[in-house]
Amino acid sequence: MLNTPPATATGILEAIAFDADGLVPAIAQQHDAVEETLATSRVCYFSRSRGRLWRKGETSGQVQRLHELRIDCDGDALLLLVDQTGVACHTGRRSCFYRAARDGELIEIAAALIPPEALYPSG
Amino acid sequence: MLNTPPATATGILEAIAFDADGLVPAIAQQHDAVEETLATSRVCYFSRSRGRLWRKGETSGQVQRLHELRIDCDGDALLLLVDQTGVACHTGRRSCFYRAARDGELIEIAAALIPPEALYPSG
């Protein structure tokens, strides 16, 4: 997950229960701490649609800087505390979770801050 | 996800991209709002290890009351805002994400609030 894992990262990797495809779900949260203790790392995911590593923001510029990586009790999920540049969602919203179920309907609870075409200019 | 889905829940279900096993990752967060607007629901998951529906807290009593359900941009993940009774983790911790990667090592950043055997008494 880190750009250049330290030599001591082996124990951390061994604690993660990767699935048969070598993947693990990762949850990214905006952290609100002021300090940037681990701020030299940029978050990298594996894109199943692209079939390769995906350093978030490489096209859009909306990068995530790693604040802290946490592992859950049985090692099959990660929580990433990040500092999000701009918006996190390809729709131009701060969060991908902008639809809420209320009274049996899906309601949009956040508007796009920038048009998606500004994130992914063609040509 | 709701105990008794309203008839109008069909549209919400159709927006969720269940995988080939009929499952979808769900992220549960403790919400800190005072109001209990949707407080009549209890959170239910599917337990892959048990192979059946799992109403969280049915054994331990550490139930999750649904505050709001949100769906992400492409419908393949849910965010549950919940009110957690007691601890969420089977280890007796408030959160399952109690191990953080710091300086190349996994550090425990939260202690158990109650012994696990108090959650799951035998016999």
CSV table of C-alpha atoms in Angstrom, one decimal:
chain,number,residue,atom,x,y,z
A,1,MET,CA,0.0,0.0,0.0
A,2,LEU,CA,2.9,2.3,0.7
A,3,ASN,CA,5.0,3.6,-2.2
A,4,THR,CA,8.2,2.2,-0.9
A,5,PRO,CA,7.5,-0.2,1.9
A,6,PRO,CA,10.2,-0.3,4.6
A,7,ALA,CA,12.1,-3.5,5.0
A,8,THR,CA,10.2,-4.1,8.2
A,9,ALA,CA,6.8,-4.2,6.4
A,10,THR,CA,6.9,-8.0,6.0
A,11,GLY,CA,5.1,-8.5,9.3
A,12,ILE,CA,2.4,-6.1,8.3
A,13,LEU,CA,1.9,-7.8,5.0
A,14,GLU,CA,1.8,-11.2,6.7
A,15,ALA,CA,-1.1,-9.9,8.9
A,16,ILE,CA,-3.2,-9.1,5.9
A,17,ALA,CA,-5.6,-11.9,4.7
A,18,PHE,CA,-5.4,-11.3,0.9
A,19,ASP,CA,-8.1,-13.1,-1.0
A,20,ALA,CA,-7.6,-15.7,-3.8
A,21,ASP,CA,-6.9,-12.8,-6.3
A,22,GLY,CA,-4.4,-11.3,-3.9
A,23,LEU,CA,-6.7,-8.4,-3.1
A,24,VAL,CA,-8.2,-7.0,0.1
A,25,PRO,CA,-10.9,-4.4,0.6
A,26,ALA,CA,-9.6,-1.0,1.8
A,27,ILE,CA,-11.7,1.7,3.4
A,28,ALA,CA,-10.4,5.3,3.0
A,29,GLN,CA,-11.5,8.0,5.5
A,30,GLN,CA,-10.7,11.7,5.5
A,31,HIS,CA,-8.7,12.2,8.6
A,32,ASP,CA,-9.1,15.6,10.4
A,33,ALA,CA,-5.8,15.7,12.3
A,34,VAL,CA,-3.6,18.7,11.7
A,35,GLU,CA,-0.3,16.8,11.9
A,36,GLU,CA,1.0,15.1,8.9
A,37,THR,CA,3.0,12.4,10.6
A,38,LEU,CA,3.1,10.0,7.8
A,39,ALA,CA,2.5,12.5,5.1
A,40,THR,CA,5.1,11.4,2.6
A,41,SER,CA,3.1,8.5,1.2
A,42,ARG,CA,0.5,8.5,-1.5
A,43,VAL,CA,-2.4,6.0,-1.5
A,44,CYS,CA,-2.3,3.3,-4.1
A,45,TYR,CA,-5.1,0.8,-4.9
A,46,PHE,CA,-5.5,-2.1,-7.3
A,47,SER,CA,-8.1,-1.3,-10.0
A,48,ARG,CA,-10.1,-4.3,-10.9
A,49,SER,CA,-11.5,-2.5,-13.9
A,50,ARG,CA,-8.1,-1.5,-15.2
A,51,GLY,CA,-6.4,-4.7,-14.1
A,52,ARG,CA,-3.4,-2.9,-12.6
A,53,LEU,CA,-2.2,-0.8,-9.7
A,54,TRP,CA,-3.9,2.5,-9.5
A,55,ARG,CA,-2.3,5.4,-7.7
A,56,LYS,CA,-5.4,7.4,-6.9
A,57,GLY,CA,-5.3,10.8,-8.5
A,58,GLU,CA,-2.9,9.8,-11.3
A,59,THR,CA,-5.4,11.1,-13.9
A,60,SER,CA,-7.6,13.5,-11.9
A,61,GLY,CA,-4.9,14.9,-9.6
A,62,GLN,CA,-7.2,14.2,-6.6
A,63,VAL,CA,-4.5,12.3,-4.7
A,64,GLN,CA,-4.8,10.7,-1.2
A,65,ARG,CA,-1.9,11.2,1.1
A,66,LEU,CA,-1.6,8.4,3.7
A,67,HIS,CA,-2.0,9.4,7.3
A,68,GLU,CA,-2.3,6.0,8.9
A,69,LEU,CA,-3.0,2.4,7.8
A,70,ARG,CA,-5.0,0.2,10.2
A,71,ILE,CA,-5.8,-3.5,10.0
A,72,ASP,CA,-8.9,-5.1,11.3
A,73,CYS,CA,-9.1,-8.0,13.9
A,74,ASP,CA,-9.0,-10.8,11.3
A,75,GLY,CA,-6.7,-9.1,8.8
A,76,ASP,CA,-9.2,-9.1,5.9
A,77,ALA,CA,-9.9,-5.3,5.7
A,78,LEU,CA,-7.8,-2.1,5.9
A,79,LEU,CA,-8.8,1.3,7.1
A,80,LEU,CA,-6.8,4.1,5.5
A,81,LEU,CA,-6.8,7.5,7.2
A,82,VAL,CA,-6.0,9.9,4.4
A,83,ASP,CA,-5.8,13.5,3.5
A,84,GLN,CA,-7.9,13.9,0.3
A,85,THR,CA,-6.9,16.5,-2.2
A,86,GLY,CA,-10.1,17.9,-3.8
A,87,VAL,CA,-12.8,15.4,-4.3
A,88,ALA,CA,-12.6,11.6,-3.8
A,89,CYS,CA,-15.4,10.5,-6.2
A,90,HIS,CA,-15.2,10.4,-10.0
A,91,THR,CA,-18.6,12.2,-10.1
A,92,GLY,CA,-16.9,15.3,-8.6
A,93,ARG,CA,-18.2,14.8,-5.1
A,94,ARG,CA,-16.2,14.8,-1.9
A,95,SER,CA,-17.4,11.3,-1.1
A,96,CYS,CA,-18.7,8.4,-3.2
A,97,PHE,CA,-21.4,7.7,-0.6
A,98,TYR,CA,-23.7,10.6,-1.7
A,99,ARG,CA,-26.9,8.6,-1.9
A,100,ALA,CA,-28.8,7.9,1.3
A,101,ALA,CA,-31.8,5.6,1.8
A,102,ARG,CA,-34.6,7.8,3.3
A,103,ASP,CA,-38.2,6.8,3.5
A,104,GLY,CA,-37.6,4.0,1.1
A,105,GLU,CA,-36.0,6.1,-1.5
A,106,LEU,CA,-32.5,7.0,-2.5
A,107,ILE,CA,-31.8,10.7,-2.0
A,108,GLU,CA,-28.8,12.6,-3.1
A,109,ILE,CA,-27.3,14.3,-0.1
A,110,ALA,CA,-24.2,15.9,-1.7
A,111,ALA,CA,-23.8,17.9,-4.8
A,112,ALA,CA,-20.8,17.7,-7.2
A,113,LEU,CA,-18.2,20.3,-6.3
A,114,ILE,CA,-16.6,20.3,-9.7
A,115,PRO,CA,-17.9,18.9,-13.0
A,116,PRO,CA,-16.6,15.3,-13.7
A,117,GLU,CA,-15.3,16.5,-17.1
A,118,ALA,CA,-12.9,18.8,-15.3
A,119,LEU,CA,-11.5,15.8,-13.5
A,120,TYR,CA,-11.0,13.7,-16.6
A,121,PRO,CA,-10.4,16.0,-19.6
A,122,SER,CA,-10.4,14.2,-22.9
A,123,GLY,CA,-7.6,14.5,-25.5
B,1,MET,CA,-30.5,-4.6,5.3
B,2,LEU,CA,-33.5,-3.2,7.1
B,3,ASN,CA,-35.6,-5.6,9.3
B,4,THR,CA,-38.7,-5.2,7.3
B,5,PRO,CA,-37.9,-3.4,4.0
B,6,PRO,CA,-40.7,-1.0,2.9
B,7,ALA,CA,-42.4,-1.9,-0.4
B,8,THR,CA,-40.6,1.0,-1.9
B,9,ALA,CA,-37.2,-0.5,-1.1
B,10,THR,CA,-37.1,-2.2,-4.5
B,11,GLY,CA,-35.4,0.8,-6.1
B,12,ILE,CA,-32.8,0.8,-3.4
B,13,LEU,CA,-32.0,-2.9,-3.8
B,14,GLU,CA,-31.7,-2.4,-7.6
B,15,ALA,CA,-29.1,0.2,-7.1
B,16,ILE,CA,-26.8,-2.2,-5.2
B,17,ALA,CA,-24.4,-4.2,-7.3
B,18,PHE,CA,-24.3,-7.5,-5.5
B,19,ASP,CA,-21.5,-9.8,-6.4
B,20,ALA,CA,-21.8,-13.3,-7.9
B,21,ASP,CA,-22.5,-14.7,-4.4
B,22,GLY,CA,-25.2,-12.1,-3.8
B,23,LEU,CA,-23.0,-10.2,-1.3
B,24,VAL,CA,-21.8,-6.6,-1.0
B,25,PRO,CA,-19.2,-5.1,1.3
B,26,ALA,CA,-20.7,-2.9,4.0
B,27,ILE,CA,-18.8,-0.4,6.1
B,28,ALA,CA,-20.3,0.4,9.5
B,29,GLN,CA,-19.5,3.7,11.2
B,30,GLN,CA,-20.5,4.9,14.6
B,31,HIS,CA,-22.6,8.0,14.0
B,32,ASP,CA,-22.6,10.7,16.7
B,33,ALA,CA,-25.9,12.4,16.0
B,34,VAL,CA,-28.3,12.7,18.9
B,35,GLU,CA,-31.4,12.2,17.0
B,36,GLU,CA,-32.6,8.7,16.3
B,37,THR,CA,-34.5,9.3,13.1
B,38,LEU,CA,-34.3,5.8,11.7
B,39,ALA,CA,-33.8,4.2,15.1
B,40,THR,CA,-36.2,1.3,14.8
B,41,SER,CA,-33.9,-0.9,12.6
B,42,ARG,CA,-31.2,-3.3,13.7
B,43,VAL,CA,-28.2,-4.0,11.4
B,44,CYS,CA,-28.1,-7.4,9.8
B,45,TYR,CA,-25.1,-8.8,7.8
B,46,PHE,CA,-24.5,-12.0,6.0
B,47,SER,CA,-21.9,-14.1,7.8
B,48,ARG,CA,-19.7,-16.0,5.3
B,49,SER,CA,-18.2,-18.1,8.1
B,50,ARG,CA,-21.7,-19.1,9.4
B,51,GLY,CA,-23.2,-19.2,5.9
B,52,ARG,CA,-26.3,-17.4,7.0
B,53,LEU,CA,-27.8,-14.0,7.9
B,54,TRP,CA,-26.2,-12.6,11.0
B,55,ARG,CA,-28.1,-10.0,13.0
B,56,LYS,CA,-25.1,-8.4,14.7
B,57,GLY,CA,-25.3,-8.8,18.5
B,58,GLU,CA,-27.6,-11.8,18.4
B,59,THR,CA,-25.1,-13.7,20.6
B,60,SER,CA,-23.1,-10.9,22.2
B,61,GLY,CA,-25.9,-8.4,22.7
B,62,GLN,CA,-23.7,-5.8,21.1
B,63,VAL,CA,-26.3,-4.7,18.5
B,64,GLN,CA,-26.1,-2.0,15.9
B,65,ARG,CA,-29.1,0.2,15.4
B,66,LEU,CA,-29.3,1.6,11.9
B,67,HIS,CA,-29.1,5.4,11.6
B,68,GLU,CA,-28.7,5.7,7.9
B,69,LEU,CA,-27.7,3.5,4.9
B,70,ARG,CA,-25.7,5.1,2.1
B,71,ILE,CA,-24.7,3.7,-1.3
B,72,ASP,CA,-21.6,4.6,-3.2
B,73,CYS,CA,-21.3,6.0,-6.7
B,74,ASP,CA,-21.2,2.6,-8.5
B,75,GLY,CA,-23.4,0.7,-6.1
B,76,ASP,CA,-20.9,-1.9,-5.0
B,77,ALA,CA,-20.4,-0.7,-1.4
B,78,LEU,CA,-22.6,0.4,1.5
B,79,LEU,CA,-21.9,2.8,4.3
B,80,LEU,CA,-23.9,2.1,7.4
B,81,LEU,CA,-24.2,4.9,10.0
B,82,VAL,CA,-25.0,3.1,13.2
B,83,ASP,CA,-25.4,3.4,16.9
B,84,GLN,CA,-23.2,0.7,18.4
B,85,THR,CA,-24.2,-0.8,21.7
B,86,GLY,CA,-21.1,-1.7,23.6
B,87,VAL,CA,-18.2,-2.9,21.6
B,88,ALA,CA,-18.2,-3.7,17.9
B,89,CYS,CA,-15.3,-6.2,17.8
B,90,HIS,CA,-15.3,-9.8,19.0
B,91,THR,CA,-12.1,-9.1,20.8
B,92,GLY,CA,-13.9,-6.7,23.2
B,93,ARG,CA,-12.7,-3.5,21.5
B,94,ARG,CA,-14.9,-0.6,20.3
B,95,SER,CA,-13.5,-1.0,16.8
B,96,CYS,CA,-12.0,-3.9,14.8
B,97,PHE,CA,-9.4,-1.6,13.4
B,98,TYR,CA,-7.2,-1.5,16.6
B,99,ARG,CA,-3.9,-2.3,14.9
B,100,ALA,CA,-2.0,0.6,13.2
B,101,ALA,CA,1.1,0.4,11.0
B,102,ARG,CA,3.6,2.8,12.6
B,103,ASP,CA,7.3,2.8,11.7
B,104,GLY,CA,7.0,-0.4,9.9
B,105,GLU,CA,5.4,-2.3,12.8
B,106,LEU,CA,1.8,-3.1,13.8
B,107,ILE,CA,1.0,-1.3,17.1
B,108,GLU,CA,-2.2,-1.9,19.2
B,109,ILE,CA,-3.8,1.4,19.6
B,110,ALA,CA,-6.9,0.3,21.6
B,111,ALA,CA,-7.4,-2.0,24.5
B,112,ALA,CA,-10.2,-4.4,25.0
B,113,LEU,CA,-13.0,-2.8,27.1
B,114,ILE,CA,-14.5,-6.1,28.2
B,115,PRO,CA,-13.0,-9.6,28.1
B,116,PRO,CA,-14.1,-11.5,24.9
B,117,GLU,CA,-15.3,-14.4,27.1
B,118,ALA,CA,-17.9,-12.0,28.6
B,119,LEU,CA,-19.3,-11.5,25.1
B,120,TYR,CA,-19.5,-15.1,24.2
B,121,PRO,CA,-20.1,-17.1,27.4
B,122,SER,CA,-19.8,-20.9,26.8
B,123,GLY,CA,-22.5,-23.3,27.9
